[in-house]
Each structure stands twice: as structure tokens, then as C-alpha cells.
Tab-separated table of N, CA and C in Angstrom:
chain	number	residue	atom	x	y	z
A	75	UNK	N	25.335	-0.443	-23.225
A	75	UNK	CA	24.395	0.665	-23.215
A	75	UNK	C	24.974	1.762	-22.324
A	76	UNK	N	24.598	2.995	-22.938
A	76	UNK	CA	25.684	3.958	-22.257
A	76	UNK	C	24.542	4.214	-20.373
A	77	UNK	N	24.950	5.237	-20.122
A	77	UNK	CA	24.489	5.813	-18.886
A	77	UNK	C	23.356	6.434	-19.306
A	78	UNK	N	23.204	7.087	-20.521
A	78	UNK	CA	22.320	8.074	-21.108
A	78	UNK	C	20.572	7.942	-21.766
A	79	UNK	N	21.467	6.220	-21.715
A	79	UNK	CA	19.971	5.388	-22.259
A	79	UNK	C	19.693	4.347	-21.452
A	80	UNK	N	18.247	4.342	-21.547
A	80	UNK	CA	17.075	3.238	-20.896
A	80	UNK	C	16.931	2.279	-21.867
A	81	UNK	N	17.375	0.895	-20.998
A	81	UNK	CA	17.140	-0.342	-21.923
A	81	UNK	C	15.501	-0.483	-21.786
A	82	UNK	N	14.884	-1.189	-22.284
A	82	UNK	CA	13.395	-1.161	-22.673
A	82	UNK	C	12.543	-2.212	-21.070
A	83	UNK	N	13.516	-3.173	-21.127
A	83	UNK	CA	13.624	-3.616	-19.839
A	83	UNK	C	13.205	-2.853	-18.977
A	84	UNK	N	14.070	-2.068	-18.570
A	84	UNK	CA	14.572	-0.822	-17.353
A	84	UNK	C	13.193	-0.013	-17.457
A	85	UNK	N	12.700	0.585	-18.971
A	85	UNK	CA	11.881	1.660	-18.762
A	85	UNK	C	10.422	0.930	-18.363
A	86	UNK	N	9.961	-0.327	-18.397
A	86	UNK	CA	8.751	-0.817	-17.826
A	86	UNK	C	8.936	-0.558	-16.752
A	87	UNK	N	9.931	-1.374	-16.011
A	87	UNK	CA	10.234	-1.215	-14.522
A	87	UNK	C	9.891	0.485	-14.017
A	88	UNK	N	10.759	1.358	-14.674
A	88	UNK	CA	10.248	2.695	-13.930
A	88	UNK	C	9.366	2.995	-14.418
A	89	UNK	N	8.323	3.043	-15.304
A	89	UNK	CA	7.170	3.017	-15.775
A	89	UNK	C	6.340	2.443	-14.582
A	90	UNK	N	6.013	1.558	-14.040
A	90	UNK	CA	5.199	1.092	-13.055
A	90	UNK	C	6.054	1.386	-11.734
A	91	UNK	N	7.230	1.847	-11.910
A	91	UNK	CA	7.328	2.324	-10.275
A	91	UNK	C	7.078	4.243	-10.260
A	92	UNK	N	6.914	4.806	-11.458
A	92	UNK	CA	6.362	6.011	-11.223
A	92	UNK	C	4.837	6.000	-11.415
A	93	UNK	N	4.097	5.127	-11.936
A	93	UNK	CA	2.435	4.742	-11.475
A	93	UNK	C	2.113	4.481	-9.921
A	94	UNK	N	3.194	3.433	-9.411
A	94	UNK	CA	2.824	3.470	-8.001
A	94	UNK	C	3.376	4.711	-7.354
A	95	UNK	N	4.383	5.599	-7.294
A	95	UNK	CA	4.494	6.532	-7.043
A	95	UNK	C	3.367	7.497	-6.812
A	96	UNK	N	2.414	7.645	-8.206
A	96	UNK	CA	1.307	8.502	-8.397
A	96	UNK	C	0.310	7.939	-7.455
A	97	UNK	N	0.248	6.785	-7.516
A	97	UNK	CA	-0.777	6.281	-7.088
A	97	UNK	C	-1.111	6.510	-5.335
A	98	UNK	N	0.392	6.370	-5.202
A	98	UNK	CA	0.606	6.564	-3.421
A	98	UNK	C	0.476	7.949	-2.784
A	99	UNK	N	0.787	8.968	-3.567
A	99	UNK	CA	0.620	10.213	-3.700
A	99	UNK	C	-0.951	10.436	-3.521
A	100	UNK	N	-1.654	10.367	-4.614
A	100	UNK	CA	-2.967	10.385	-4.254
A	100	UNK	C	-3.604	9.944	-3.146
A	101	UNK	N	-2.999	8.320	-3.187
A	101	UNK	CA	-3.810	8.090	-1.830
A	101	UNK	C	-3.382	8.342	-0.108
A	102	UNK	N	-2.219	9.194	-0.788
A	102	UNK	CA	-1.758	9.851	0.860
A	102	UNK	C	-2.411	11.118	0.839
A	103	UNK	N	-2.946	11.616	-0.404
A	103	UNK	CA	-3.800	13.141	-0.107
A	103	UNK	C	-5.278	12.889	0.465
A	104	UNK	N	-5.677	11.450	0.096
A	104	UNK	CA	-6.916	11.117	0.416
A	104	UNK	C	-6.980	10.895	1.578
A	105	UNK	N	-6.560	10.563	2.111
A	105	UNK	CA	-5.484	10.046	3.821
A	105	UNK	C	-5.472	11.298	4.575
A	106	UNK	N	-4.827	11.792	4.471
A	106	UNK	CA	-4.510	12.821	5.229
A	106	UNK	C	-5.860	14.050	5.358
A	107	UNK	N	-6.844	13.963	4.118
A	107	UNK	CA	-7.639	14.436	4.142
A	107	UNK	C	-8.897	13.912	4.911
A	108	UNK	N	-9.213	12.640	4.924
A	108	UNK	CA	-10.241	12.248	5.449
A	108	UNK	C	-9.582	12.149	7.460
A	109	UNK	N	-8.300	11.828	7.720
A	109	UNK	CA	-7.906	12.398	9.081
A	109	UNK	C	-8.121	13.420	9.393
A	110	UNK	N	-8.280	14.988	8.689
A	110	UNK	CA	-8.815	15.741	9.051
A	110	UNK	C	-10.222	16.016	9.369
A	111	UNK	N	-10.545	15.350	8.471
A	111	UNK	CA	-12.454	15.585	8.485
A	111	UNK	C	-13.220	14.597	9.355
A	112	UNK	N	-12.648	13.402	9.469
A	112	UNK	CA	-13.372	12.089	10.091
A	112	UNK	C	-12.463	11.475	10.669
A	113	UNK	N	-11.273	11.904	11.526
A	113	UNK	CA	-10.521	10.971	12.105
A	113	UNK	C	-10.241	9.545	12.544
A	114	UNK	N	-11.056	9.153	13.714
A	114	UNK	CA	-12.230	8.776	14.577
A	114	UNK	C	-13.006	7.607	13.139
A	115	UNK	N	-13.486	7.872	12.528
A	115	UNK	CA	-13.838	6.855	11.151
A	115	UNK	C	-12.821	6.745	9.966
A	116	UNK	N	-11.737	7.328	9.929
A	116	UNK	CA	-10.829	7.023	9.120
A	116	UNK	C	-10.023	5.588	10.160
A	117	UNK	N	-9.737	5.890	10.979
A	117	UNK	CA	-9.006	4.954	11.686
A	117	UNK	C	-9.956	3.723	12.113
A	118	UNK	N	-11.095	3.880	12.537
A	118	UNK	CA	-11.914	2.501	12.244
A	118	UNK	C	-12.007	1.608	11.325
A	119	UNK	N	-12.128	2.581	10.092
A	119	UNK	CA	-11.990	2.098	8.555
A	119	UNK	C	-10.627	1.406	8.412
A	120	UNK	N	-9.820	1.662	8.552
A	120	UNK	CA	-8.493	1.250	8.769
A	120	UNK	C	-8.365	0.508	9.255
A	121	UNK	N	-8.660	0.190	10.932
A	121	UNK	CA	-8.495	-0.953	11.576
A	121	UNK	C	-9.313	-2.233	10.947
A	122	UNK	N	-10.411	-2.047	10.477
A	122	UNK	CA	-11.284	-3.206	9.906
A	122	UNK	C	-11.038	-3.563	8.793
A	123	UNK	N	-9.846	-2.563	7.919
A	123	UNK	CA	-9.442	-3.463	6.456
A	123	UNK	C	-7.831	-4.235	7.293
A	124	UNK	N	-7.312	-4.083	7.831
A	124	UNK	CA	-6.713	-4.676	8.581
A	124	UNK	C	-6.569	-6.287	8.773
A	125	UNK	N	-7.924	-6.190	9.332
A	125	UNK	CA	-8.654	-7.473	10.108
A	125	UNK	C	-9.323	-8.063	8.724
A	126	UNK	N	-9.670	-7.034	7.448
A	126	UNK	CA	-10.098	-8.010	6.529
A	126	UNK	C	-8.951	-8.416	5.559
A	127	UNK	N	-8.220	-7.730	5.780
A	127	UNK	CA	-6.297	-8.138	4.859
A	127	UNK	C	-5.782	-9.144	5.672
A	128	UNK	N	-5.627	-9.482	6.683
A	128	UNK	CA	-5.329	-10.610	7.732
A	128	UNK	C	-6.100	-11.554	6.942
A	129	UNK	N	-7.328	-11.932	7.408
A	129	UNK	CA	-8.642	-12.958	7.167
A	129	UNK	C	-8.314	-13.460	5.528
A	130	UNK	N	-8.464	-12.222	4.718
A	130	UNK	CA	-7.999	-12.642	2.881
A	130	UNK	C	-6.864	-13.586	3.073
A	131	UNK	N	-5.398	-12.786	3.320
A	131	UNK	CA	-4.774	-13.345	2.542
A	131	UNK	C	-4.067	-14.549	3.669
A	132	UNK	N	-5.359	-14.527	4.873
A	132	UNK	CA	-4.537	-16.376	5.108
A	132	UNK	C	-5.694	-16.825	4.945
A	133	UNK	N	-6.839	-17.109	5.602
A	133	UNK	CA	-7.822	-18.292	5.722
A	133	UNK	C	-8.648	-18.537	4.347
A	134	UNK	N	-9.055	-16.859	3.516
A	134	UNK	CA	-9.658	-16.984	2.582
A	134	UNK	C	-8.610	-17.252	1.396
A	135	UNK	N	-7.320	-17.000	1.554
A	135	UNK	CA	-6.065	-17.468	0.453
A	135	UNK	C	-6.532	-16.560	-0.785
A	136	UNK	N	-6.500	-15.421	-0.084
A	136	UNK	CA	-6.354	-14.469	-1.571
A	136	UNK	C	-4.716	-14.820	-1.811
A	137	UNK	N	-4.334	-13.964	-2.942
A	137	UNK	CA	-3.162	-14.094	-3.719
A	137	UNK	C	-2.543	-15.497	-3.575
A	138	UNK	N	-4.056	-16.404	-4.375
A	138	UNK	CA	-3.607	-17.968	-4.112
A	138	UNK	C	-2.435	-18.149	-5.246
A	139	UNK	N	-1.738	-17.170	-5.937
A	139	UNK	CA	-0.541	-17.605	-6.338
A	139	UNK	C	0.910	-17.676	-5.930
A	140	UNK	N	0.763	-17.105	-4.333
A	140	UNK	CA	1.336	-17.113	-3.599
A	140	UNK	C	1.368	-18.708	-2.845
A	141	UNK	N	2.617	-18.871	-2.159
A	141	UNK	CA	2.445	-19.815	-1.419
A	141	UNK	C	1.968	-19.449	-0.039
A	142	UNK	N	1.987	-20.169	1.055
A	142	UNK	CA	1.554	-20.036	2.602
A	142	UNK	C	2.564	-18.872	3.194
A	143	UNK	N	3.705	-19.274	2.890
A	143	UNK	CA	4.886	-18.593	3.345
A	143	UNK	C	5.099	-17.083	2.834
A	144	UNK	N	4.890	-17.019	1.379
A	144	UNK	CA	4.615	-15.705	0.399
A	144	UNK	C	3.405	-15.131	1.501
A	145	UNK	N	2.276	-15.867	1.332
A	145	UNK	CA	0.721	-15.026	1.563
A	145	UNK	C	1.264	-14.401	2.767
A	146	UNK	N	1.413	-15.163	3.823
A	146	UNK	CA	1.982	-14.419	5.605
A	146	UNK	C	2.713	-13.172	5.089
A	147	UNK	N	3.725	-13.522	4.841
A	147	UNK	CA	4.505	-11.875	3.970
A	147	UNK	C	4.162	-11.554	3.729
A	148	UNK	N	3.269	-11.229	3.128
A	148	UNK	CA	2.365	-9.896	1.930
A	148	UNK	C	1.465	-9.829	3.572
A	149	UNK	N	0.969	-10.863	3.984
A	149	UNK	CA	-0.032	-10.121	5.247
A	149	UNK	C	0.389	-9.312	6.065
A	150	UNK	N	1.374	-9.771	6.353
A	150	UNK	CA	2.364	-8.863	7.324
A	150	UNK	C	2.753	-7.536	7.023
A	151	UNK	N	3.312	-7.496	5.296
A	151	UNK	CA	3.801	-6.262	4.833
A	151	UNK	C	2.730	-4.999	4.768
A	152	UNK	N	1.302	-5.796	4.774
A	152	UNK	CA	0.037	-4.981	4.385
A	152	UNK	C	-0.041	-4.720	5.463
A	153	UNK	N	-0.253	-5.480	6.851
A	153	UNK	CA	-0.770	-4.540	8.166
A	153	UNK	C	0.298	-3.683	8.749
A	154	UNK	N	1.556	-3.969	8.243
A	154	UNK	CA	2.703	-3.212	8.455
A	154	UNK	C	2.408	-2.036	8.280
A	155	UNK	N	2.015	-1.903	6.863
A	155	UNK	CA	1.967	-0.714	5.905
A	155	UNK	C	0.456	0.152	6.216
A	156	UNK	N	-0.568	-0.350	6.278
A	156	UNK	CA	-1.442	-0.133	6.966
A	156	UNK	C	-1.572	0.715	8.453
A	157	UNK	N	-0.997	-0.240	9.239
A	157	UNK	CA	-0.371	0.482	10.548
A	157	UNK	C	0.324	1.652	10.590
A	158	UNK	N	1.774	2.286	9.692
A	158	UNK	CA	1.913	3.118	9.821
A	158	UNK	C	1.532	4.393	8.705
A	159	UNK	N	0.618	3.286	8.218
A	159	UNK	CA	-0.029	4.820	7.299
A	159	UNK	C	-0.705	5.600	8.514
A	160	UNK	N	-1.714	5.021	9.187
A	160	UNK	CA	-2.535	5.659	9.857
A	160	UNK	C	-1.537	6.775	11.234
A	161	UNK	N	-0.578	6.390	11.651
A	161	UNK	CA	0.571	6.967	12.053
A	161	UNK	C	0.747	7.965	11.608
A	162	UNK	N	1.213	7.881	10.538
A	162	UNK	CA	1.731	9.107	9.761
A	162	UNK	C	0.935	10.102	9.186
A	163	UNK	N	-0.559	10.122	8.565
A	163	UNK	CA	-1.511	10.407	8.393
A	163	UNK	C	-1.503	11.704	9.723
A	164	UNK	N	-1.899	10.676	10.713
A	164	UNK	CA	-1.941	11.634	11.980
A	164	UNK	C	-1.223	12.276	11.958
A	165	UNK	N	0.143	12.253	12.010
A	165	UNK	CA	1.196	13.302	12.261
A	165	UNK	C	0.964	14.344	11.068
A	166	UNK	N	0.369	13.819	10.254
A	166	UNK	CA	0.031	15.120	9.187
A	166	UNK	C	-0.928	15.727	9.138
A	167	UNK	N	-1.652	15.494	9.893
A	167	UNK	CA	-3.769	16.188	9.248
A	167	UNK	C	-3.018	17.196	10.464
């Protein structure tokens, strides 16, 4: 397949990585907007999905198709991601 063409494979893959693209987009305008208006309750809100993304995905075993070892990772990656949204947010409102 040359350089010029997308195997069908390939185009799902960027197909759902330009949805999450959109998707992240939006919800960084929503972000940055509610830091302006409600700071102070944006970051509460934040801290308490946090504490409820922790709680899910170990004790309550959301993404039970995950294993123990998977779920911690995804917990981690979420309060990771979580954490410096609200970071960055700030540095933007």
C-alpha cells in the first residue's frame, strides 16, 4: 500500500482518534469555561470525581474487564489526567 492510501484498518483507528480529539476539545472549552465562572466549584467537582474514579475502578471494580493490575492503571492514568487537567485549566481561565 502506497504512502497515499489508508488501509481500512488504519482509517478506524484515526477515525476514533479524531472523535477523541473532538471530544477533548470540547471538554477543554467546558473546562476552562466553568474555571472562569465557578472556579472554587469546578475544582471541588473535580476533586470528588477523583475520589469517585479511585473508589470505581478499585473497590467497586468498574472496568471489571480489566484485571487488578489493568484497573490500578487506568486509576492512576485517570487521577493523573484529572489532576493536571485542573492545572492547566487554571493556567488558562
Amino acid at each position: 500500500m502506497s504512502e497515499e492510501a489508508v488501509s481500512p484498518e488504519r482509517a478506524v483507528m484515526i477515525r476514533l482518534r479524531a472523535r477523541l480529539a473532538v471530544v477533548e476539545r470540547a471538554a477543554w472549552f467546558g473546562m476552562v469555561h466553568a474555571m472562569r465562572t465557578k472556579p472554587s466549584e469546578t475544582v471541588a467537582y473535580i476533586a470528588s470525581e477523583r475520589e469517585r474514579c479511585a473508589e470505581g475502578f478499585g473497590a467497586k471494580g468498574w472496568a471489571s474487564d480489566l484485571t487488578r493490575a489493568e484497573r490500578a492503571m487506568l486509576a492512576a492514568e485517570v487521577d493523573s489526567g484529572l489532576e493536571q487537567l485542573v492545572k492547566d485549566a487554571a493556567e488558562g481561565a
